mmCIF file of C-alpha atoms in Angstrom:
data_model
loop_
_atom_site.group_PDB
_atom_site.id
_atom_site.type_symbol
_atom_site.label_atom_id
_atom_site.label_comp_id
_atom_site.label_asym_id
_atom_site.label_seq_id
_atom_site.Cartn_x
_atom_site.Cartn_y
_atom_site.Cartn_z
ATOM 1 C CA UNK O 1 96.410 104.283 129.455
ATOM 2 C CA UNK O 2 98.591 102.427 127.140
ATOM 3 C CA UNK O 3 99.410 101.893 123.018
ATOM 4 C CA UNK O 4 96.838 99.439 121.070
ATOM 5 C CA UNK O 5 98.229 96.088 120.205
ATOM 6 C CA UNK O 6 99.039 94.290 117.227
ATOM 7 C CA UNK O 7 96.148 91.626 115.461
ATOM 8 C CA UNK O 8 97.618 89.965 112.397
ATOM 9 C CA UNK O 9 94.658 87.551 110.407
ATOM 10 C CA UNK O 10 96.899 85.728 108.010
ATOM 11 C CA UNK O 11 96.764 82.328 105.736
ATOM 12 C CA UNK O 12 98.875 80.537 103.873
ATOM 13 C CA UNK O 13 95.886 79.947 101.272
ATOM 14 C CA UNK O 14 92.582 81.643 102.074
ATOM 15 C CA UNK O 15 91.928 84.835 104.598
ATOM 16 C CA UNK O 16 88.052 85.645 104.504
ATOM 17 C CA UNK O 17 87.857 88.801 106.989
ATOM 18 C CA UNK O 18 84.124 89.588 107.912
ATOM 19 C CA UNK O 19 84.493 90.714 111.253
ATOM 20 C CA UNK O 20 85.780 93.426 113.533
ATOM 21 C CA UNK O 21 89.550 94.293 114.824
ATOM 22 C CA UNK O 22 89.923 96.838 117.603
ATOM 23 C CA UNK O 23 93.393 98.083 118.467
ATOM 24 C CA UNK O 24 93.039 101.320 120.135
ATOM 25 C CA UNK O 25 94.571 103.483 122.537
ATOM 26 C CA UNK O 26 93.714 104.207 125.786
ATOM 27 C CA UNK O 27 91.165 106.552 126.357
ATOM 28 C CA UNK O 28 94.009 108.741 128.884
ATOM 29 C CA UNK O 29 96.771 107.891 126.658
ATOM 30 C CA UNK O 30 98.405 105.440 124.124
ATOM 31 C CA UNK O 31 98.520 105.321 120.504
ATOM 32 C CA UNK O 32 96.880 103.052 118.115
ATOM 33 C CA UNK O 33 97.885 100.049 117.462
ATOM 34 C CA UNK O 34 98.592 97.826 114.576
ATOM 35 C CA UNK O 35 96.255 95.333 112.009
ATOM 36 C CA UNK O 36 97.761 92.826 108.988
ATOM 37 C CA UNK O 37 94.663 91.494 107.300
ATOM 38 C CA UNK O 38 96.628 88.835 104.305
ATOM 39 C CA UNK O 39 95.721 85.720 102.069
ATOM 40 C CA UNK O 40 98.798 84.740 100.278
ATOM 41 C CA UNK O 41 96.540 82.932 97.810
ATOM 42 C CA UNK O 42 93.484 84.545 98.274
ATOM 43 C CA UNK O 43 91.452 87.491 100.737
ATOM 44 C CA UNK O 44 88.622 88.324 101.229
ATOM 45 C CA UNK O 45 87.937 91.361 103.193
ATOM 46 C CA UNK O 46 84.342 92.947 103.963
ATOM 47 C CA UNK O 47 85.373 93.229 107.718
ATOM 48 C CA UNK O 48 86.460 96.845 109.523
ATOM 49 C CA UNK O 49 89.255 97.482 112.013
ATOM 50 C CA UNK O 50 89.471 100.444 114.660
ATOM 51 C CA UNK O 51 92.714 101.657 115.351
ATOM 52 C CA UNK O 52 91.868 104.797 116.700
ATOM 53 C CA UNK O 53 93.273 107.036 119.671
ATOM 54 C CA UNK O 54 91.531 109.379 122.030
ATOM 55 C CA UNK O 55 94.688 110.805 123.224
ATOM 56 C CA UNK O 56 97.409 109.468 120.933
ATOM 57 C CA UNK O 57 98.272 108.641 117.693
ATOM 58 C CA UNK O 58 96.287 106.602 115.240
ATOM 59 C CA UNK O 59 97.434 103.132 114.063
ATOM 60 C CA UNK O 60 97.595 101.400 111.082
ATOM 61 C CA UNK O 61 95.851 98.808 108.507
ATOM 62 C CA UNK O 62 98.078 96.913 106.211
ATOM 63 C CA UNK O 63 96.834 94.868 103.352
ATOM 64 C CA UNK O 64 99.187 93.149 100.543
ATOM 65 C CA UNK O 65 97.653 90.929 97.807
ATOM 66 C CA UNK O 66 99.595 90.566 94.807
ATOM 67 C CA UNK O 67 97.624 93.483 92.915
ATOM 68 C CA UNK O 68 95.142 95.647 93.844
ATOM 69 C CA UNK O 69 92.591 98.026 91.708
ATOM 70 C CA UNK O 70 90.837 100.742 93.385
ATOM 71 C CA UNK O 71 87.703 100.571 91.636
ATOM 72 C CA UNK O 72 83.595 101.830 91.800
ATOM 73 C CA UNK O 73 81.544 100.244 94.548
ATOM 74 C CA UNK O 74 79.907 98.445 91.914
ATOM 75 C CA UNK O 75 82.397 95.610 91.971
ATOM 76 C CA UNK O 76 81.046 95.132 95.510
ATOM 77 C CA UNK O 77 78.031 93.406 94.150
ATOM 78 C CA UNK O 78 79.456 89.903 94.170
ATOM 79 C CA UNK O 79 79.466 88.007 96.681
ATOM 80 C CA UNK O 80 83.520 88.153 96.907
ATOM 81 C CA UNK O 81 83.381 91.504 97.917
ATOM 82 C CA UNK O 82 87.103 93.560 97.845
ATOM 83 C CA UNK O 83 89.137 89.762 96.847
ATOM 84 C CA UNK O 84 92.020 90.520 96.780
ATOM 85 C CA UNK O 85 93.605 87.256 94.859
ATOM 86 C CA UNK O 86 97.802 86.697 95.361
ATOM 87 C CA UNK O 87 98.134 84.389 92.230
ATOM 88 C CA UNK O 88 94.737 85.492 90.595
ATOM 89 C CA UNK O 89 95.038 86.441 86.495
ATOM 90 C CA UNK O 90 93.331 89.684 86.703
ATOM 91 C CA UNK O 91 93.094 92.323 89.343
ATOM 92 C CA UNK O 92 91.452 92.163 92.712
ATOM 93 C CA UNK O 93 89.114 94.463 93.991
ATOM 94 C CA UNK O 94 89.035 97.235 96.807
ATOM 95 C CA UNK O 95 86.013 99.494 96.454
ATOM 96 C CA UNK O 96 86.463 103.354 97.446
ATOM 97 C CA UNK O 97 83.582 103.518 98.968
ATOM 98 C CA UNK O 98 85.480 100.441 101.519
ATOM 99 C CA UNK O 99 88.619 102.272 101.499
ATOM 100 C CA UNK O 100 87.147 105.697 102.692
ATOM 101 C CA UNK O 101 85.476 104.551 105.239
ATOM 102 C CA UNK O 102 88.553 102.129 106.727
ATOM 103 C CA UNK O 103 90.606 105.794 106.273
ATOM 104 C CA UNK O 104 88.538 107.175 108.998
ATOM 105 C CA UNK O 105 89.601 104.470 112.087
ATOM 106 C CA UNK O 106 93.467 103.953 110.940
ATOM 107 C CA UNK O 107 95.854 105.152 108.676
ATOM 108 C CA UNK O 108 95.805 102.608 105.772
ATOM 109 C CA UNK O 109 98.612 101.216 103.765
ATOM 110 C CA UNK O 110 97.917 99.120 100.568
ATOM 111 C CA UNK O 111 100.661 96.629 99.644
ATOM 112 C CA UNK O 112 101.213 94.743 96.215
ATOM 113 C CA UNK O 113 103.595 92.315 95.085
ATOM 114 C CA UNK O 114 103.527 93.961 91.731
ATOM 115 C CA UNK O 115 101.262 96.885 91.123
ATOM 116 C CA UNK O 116 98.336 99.808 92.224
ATOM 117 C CA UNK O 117 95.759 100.920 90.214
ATOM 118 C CA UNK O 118 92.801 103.868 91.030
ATOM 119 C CA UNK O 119 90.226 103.323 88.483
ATOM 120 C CA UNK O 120 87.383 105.416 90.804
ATOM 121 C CA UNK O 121 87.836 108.208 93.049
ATOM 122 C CA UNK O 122 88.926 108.217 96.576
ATOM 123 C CA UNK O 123 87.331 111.071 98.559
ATOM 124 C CA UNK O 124 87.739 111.010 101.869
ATOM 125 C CA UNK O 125 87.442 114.434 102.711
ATOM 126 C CA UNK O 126 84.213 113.991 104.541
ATOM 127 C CA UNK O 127 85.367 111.941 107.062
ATOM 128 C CA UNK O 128 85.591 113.003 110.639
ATOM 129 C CA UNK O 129 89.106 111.684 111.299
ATOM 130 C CA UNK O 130 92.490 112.864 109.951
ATOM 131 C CA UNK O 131 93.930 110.066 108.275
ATOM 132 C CA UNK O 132 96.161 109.108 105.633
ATOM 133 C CA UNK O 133 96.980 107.118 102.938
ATOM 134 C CA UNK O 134 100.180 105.075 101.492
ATOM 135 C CA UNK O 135 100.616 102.927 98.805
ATOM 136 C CA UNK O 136 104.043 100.470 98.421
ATOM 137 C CA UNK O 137 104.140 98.708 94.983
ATOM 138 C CA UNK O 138 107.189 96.039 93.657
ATOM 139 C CA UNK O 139 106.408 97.228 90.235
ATOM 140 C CA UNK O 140 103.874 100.264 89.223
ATOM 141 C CA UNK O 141 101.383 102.509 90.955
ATOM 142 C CA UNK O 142 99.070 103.944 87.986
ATOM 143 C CA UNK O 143 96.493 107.259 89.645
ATOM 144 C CA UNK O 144 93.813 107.148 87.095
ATOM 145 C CA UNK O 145 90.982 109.171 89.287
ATOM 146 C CA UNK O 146 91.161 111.758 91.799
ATOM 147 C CA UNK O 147 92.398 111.007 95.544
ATOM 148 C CA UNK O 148 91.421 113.746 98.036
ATOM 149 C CA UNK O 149 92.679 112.894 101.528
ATOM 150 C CA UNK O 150 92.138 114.812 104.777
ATOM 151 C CA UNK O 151 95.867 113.997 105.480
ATOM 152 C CA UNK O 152 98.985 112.439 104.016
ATOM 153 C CA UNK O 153 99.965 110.826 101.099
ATOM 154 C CA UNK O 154 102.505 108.458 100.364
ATOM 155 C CA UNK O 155 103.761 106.313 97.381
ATOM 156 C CA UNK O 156 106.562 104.222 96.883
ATOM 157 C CA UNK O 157 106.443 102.490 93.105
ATOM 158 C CA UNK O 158 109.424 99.940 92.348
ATOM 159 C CA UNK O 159 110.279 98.965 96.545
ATOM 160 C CA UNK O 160 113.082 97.669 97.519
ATOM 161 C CA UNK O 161 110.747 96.233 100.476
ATOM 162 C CA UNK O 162 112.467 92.757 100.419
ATOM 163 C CA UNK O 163 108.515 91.627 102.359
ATOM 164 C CA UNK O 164 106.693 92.626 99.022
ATOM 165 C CA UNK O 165 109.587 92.685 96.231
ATOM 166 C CA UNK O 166 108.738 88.770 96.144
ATOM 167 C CA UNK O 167 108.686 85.988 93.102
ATOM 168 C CA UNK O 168 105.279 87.236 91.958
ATOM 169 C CA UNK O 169 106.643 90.777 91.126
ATOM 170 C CA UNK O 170 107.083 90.736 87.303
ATOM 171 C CA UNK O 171 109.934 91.839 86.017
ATOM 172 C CA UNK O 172 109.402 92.313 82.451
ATOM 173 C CA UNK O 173 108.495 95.679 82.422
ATOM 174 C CA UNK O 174 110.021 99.089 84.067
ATOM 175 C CA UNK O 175 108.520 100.199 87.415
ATOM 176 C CA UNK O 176 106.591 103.654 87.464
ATOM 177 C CA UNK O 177 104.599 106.280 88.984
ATOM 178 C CA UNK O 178 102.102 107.456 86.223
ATOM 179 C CA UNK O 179 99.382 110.029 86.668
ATOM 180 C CA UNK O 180 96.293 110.111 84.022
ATOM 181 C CA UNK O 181 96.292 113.610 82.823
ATOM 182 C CA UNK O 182 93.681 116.477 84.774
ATOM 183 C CA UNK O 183 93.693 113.867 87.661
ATOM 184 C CA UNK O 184 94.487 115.733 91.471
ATOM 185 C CA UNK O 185 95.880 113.953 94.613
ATOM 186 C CA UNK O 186 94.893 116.608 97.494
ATOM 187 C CA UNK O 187 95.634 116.226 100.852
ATOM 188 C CA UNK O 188 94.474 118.641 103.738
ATOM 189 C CA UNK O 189 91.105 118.600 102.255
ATOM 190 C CA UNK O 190 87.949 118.742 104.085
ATOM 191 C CA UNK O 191 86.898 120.971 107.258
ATOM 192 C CA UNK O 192 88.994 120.729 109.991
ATOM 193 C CA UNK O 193 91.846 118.516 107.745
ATOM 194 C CA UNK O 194 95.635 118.994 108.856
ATOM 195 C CA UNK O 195 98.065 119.786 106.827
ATOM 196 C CA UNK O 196 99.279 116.488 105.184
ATOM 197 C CA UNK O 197 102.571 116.392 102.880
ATOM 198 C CA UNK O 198 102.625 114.865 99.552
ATOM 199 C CA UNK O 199 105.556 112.227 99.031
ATOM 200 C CA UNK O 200 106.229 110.404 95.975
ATOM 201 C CA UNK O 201 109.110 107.799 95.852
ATOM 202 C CA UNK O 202 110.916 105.810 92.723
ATOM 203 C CA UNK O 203 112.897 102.785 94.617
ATOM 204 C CA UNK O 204 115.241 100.786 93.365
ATOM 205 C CA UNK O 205 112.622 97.440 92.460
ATOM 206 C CA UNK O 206 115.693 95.655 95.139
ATOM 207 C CA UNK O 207 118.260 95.622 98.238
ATOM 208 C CA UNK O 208 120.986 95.199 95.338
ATOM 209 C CA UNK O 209 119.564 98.063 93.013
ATOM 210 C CA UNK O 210 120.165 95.216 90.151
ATOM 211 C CA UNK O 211 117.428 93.645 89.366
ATOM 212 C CA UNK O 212 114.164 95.588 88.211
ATOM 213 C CA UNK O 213 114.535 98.515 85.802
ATOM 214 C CA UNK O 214 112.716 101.726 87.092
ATOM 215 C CA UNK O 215 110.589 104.005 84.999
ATOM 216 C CA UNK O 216 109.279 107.840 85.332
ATOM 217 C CA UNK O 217 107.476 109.858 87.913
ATOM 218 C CA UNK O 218 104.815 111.236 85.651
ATOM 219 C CA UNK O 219 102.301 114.092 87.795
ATOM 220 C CA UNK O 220 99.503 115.716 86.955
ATOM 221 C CA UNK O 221 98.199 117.986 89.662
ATOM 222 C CA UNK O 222 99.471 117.827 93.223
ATOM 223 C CA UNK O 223 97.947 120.014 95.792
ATOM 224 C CA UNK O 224 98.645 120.527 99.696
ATOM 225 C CA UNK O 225 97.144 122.843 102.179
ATOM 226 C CA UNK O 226 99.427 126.639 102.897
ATOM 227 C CA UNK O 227 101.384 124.728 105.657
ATOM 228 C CA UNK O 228 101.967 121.968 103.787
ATOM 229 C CA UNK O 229 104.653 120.148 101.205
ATOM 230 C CA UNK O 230 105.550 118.121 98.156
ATOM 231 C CA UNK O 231 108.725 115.683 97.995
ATOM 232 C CA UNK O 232 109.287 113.580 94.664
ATOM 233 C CA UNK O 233 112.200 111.023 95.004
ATOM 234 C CA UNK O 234 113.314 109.710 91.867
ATOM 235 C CA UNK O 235 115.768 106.820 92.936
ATOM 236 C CA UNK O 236 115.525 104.754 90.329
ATOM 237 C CA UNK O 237 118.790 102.492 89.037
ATOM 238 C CA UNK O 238 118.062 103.138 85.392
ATOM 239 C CA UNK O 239 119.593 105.552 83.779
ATOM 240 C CA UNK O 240 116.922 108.035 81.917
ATOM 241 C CA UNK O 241 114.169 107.950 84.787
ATOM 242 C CA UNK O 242 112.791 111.368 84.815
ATOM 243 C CA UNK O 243 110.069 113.802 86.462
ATOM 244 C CA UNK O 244 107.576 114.350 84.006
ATOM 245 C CA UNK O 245 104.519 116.082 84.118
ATOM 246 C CA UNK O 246 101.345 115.685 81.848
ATOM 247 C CA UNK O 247 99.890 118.596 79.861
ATOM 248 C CA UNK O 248 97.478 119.642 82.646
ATOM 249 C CA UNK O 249 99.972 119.675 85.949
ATOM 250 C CA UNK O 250 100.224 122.069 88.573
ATOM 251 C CA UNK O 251 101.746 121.933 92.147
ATOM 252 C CA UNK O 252 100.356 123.629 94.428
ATOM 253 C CA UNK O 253 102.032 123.630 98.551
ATOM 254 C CA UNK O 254 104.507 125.916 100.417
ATOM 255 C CA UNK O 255 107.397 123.859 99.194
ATOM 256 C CA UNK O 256 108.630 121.355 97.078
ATOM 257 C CA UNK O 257 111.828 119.622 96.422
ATOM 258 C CA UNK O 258 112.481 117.253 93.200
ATOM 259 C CA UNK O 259 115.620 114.996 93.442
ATOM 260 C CA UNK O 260 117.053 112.755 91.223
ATOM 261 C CA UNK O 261 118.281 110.874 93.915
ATOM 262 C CA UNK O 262 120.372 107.813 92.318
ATOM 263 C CA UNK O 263 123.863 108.137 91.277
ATOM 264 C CA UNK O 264 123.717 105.852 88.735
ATOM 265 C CA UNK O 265 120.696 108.220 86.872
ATOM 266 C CA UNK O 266 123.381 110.094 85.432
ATOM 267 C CA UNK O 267 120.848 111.476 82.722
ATOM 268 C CA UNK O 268 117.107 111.613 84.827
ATOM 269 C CA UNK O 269 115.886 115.124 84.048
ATOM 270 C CA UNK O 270 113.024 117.337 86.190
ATOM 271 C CA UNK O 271 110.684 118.518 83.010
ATOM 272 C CA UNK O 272 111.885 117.006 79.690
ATOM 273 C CA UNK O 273 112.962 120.659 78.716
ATOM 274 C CA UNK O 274 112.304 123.943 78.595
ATOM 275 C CA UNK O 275 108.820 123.773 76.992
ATOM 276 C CA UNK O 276 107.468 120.947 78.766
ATOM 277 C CA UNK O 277 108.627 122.116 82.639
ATOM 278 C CA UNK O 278 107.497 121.147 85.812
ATOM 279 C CA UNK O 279 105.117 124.180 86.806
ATOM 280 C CA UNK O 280 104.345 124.810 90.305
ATOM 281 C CA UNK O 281 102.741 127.325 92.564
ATOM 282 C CA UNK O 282 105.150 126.938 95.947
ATOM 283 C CA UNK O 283 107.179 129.611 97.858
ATOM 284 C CA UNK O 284 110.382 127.378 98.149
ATOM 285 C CA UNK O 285 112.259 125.063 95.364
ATOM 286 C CA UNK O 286 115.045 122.606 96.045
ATOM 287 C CA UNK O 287 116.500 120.166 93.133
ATOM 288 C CA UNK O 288 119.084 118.173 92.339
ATOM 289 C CA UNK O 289 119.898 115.844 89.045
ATOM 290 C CA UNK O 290 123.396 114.075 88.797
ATOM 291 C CA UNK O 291 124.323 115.941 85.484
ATOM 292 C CA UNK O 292 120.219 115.897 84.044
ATOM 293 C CA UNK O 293 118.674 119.218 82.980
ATOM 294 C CA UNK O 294 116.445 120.693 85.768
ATOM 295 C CA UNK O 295 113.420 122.790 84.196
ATOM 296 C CA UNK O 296 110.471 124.473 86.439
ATOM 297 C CA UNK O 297 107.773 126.889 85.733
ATOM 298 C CA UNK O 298 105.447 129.061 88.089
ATOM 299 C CA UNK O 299 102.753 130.752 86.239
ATOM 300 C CA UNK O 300 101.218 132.114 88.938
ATOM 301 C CA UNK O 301 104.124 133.843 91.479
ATOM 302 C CA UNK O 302 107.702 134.160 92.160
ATOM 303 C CA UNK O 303 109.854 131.578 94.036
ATOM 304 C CA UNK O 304 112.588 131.566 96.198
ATOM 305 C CA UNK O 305 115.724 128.864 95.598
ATOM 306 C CA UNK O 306 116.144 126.778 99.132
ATOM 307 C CA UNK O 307 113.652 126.568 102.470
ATOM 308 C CA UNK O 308 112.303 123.297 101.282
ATOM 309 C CA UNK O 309 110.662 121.212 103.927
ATOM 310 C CA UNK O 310 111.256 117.358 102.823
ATOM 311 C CA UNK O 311 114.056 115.641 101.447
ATOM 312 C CA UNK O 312 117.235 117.382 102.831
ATOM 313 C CA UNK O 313 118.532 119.084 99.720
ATOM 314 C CA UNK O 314 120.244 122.415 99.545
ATOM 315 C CA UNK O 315 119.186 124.901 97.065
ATOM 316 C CA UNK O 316 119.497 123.763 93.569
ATOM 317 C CA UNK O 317 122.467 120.805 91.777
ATOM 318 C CA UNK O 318 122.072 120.162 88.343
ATOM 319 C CA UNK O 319 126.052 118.518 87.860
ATOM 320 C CA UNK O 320 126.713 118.885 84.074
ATOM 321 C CA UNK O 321 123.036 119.355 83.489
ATOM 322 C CA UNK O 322 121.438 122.811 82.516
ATOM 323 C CA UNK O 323 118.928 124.992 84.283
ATOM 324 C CA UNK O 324 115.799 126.630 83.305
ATOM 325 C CA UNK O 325 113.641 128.728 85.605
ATOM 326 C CA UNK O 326 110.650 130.804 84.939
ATOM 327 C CA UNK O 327 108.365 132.847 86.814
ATOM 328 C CA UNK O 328 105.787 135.351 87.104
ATOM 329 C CA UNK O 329 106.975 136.991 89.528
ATOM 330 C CA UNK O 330 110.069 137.632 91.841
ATOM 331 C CA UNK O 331 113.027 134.762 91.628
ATOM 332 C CA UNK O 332 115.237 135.121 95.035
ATOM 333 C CA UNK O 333 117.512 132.250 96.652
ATOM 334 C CA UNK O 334 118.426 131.539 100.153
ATOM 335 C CA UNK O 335 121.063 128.377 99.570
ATOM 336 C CA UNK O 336 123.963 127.922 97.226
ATOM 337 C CA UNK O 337 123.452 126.438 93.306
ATOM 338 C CA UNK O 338 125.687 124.346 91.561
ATOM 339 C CA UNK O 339 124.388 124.517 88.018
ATOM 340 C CA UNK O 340 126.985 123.238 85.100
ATOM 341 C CA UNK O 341 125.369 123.664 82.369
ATOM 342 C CA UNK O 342 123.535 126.555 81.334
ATOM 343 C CA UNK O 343 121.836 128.914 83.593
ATOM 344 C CA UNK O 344 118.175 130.627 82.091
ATOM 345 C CA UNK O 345 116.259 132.734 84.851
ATOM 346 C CA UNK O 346 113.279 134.455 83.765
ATOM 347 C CA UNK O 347 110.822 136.569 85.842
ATOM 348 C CA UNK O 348 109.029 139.211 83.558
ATOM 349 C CA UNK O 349 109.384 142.323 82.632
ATOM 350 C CA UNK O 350 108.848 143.799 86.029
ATOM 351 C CA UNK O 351 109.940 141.377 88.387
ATOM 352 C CA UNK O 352 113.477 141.248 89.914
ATOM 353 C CA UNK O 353 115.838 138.660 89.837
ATOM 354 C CA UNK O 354 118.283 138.514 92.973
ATOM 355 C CA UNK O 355 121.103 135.689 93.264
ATOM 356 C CA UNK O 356 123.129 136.304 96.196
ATOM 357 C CA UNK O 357 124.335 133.165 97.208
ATOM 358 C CA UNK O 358 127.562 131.171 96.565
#
């Protein structure tokens, strides 16, 4: 009985990992426990670390160079296999083929000074274990293949993190969360897969909010199991930072809730407008802008304003800003609006449209 413990393998210059970390509950009871594998100049990790739980619940794996790719196993050739380099002038290396298979003993969380990139696809969906996947970036997080996960996924572009938000993040351009277009983050997938949420957060690049501009959340496809749900936080300082989506985009959960979350956004919009929307296929909608137009689609069904899961809105708050909402079927709402702009609601011909809140 009892939680795993915490290993930490950390140098000031040069971490080469080839070994094993175990950190595990207790085969009664106990959760996992906790593993930092970190070269501030330079790591090298080929190793694998358990952080498993018979009876509890799994730990997790952090790793933080100053930027990571997530490329093909081919880059696993060399003899440096997944470097991860803090000062280096390109990008170090983590293979998928590595990252699935550490995604089946722990919950793994990839750290960069300054940003993420997924060149190859991340499938873990054949793994035995339900395990998840978050990403924490001081500048950008760019998805440029598929990531299929048999449970969570989380993103934070821009941190405030103080531990990664460090000298080596570069400030000269905006932090963002960019999406190549027809690219899917799934969660939930595989047999036996729980239901795993979809977050995606825009932070303010410091504690202050002051000193790194923030970008846009651009998505392509998003898709969650029936029980599960979508939150995208855009709390970027900058005024303008929006929630885009790319010409093929679609998400798909019970719920999802879209928030322009920083005051001083005063003109971040959800979809640019009304031909370019944010289209989903969810049962529940929340939103909120301060004074940014707020435009959804859902070319498949109807959709009911309020019952989100995540992010502890109510209904729909657009300010000043303007609403557009279309659907294929049925719009209802079951908390308040606040829209002051213009209001558009469109179902279809034979679909009602019934607002009977305040």
């Amino acid at each position: 009985n009892g939680n795993g413990g915490k290993v930490i393998v950390w140098a000031d210059d040069v971490t080469r990992y080839y070994g094993s970390i175990s950190a595990r509950g207790g085969a009664q009871s106990g959760n996992g426990g906790f593993a930092e594998v970190s070269g501030k100049d330079y790591l090298d990790f080929q190793g694998t670390v358990d952080l498993r739980a018979s009876n509890g619940a799994v730990g997790n794996l952090l790793l933080d160079p100053k930027n990571i790719t997530i490329s093909a196993a081919g880059a696993d050739a060399v003899a440096a296999n997944d470097t991860f380099a803090e000062n280096a002038a390109t990008d170090a290396d983590i293979s998928a083929a590595n990252l699935v298979a550490a995604l089946n003993t722990a919950n793994v969380k990839l750290e960069a000074n300054n940003d993420i990139t997924v060149t190859a696809a991340v499938d873990a969906s054949g793994q035995a274990n339900n395990f998840g996947l978050e990403f924490e970036a001081g500048r950008s997080i760019l998805v440029n293949a598929n990531i299929t996960l048999r449970s969570f996924f989380t993103a934070t572009a821009n941190t405030s993190n103080a531990g990664v938000v460090e000298a080596n993040r570069l400030a000269t351009t905006e932090g963002v969360f960019t999406m190549a277009d027809g690219t899917t983050i799934a969660t939930g997938s595989g047999v036996g897969a729980v239901a795993g949420n979809i977050t995606i957060n825009m932070s303010t690049g410091d504690a202050a909010g002051t000193a790194f501009t923030s970008g846009d959340i651009t998505i392509s496809n998003l898709t969650t199991t029936t029980t599960a749900h979508v939150l995208i936080n855009q709390g970027g300082q900058t005024a303008g930072s929006d929630i885009l989506r790319t010409a093929t985009s679609l998400i798909t959960a019970t719920s999802v809730a879209l928030d322009i979350s920083n005051a001083a956004n005063t003109t971040g919009v959800i979809g640019a407008d009304a031909s370019n929307p944010i289209r989903v296929t969810v049962t529940n909608l929340e939103a909120r802008t301060q004074n940014g137009g707020v435009f959804i689609s859902s070319p498949t069904q109807g959709i009911n304003i309020g019952g989100a899961n995540l992010g502890g809105l109510t209904g729909i708050n657009t300010g000043t800003g303007v609403l557009s909402l279309t659907t294929v079927g049925a719009i209802t709402d079951s908390e308040a609006m606040a829209v002051g702009g213009a209001a558009t609601f469109a179902a279809g011909a034979a679909n009602n449209i019934t607002l009977d809140n305040s």
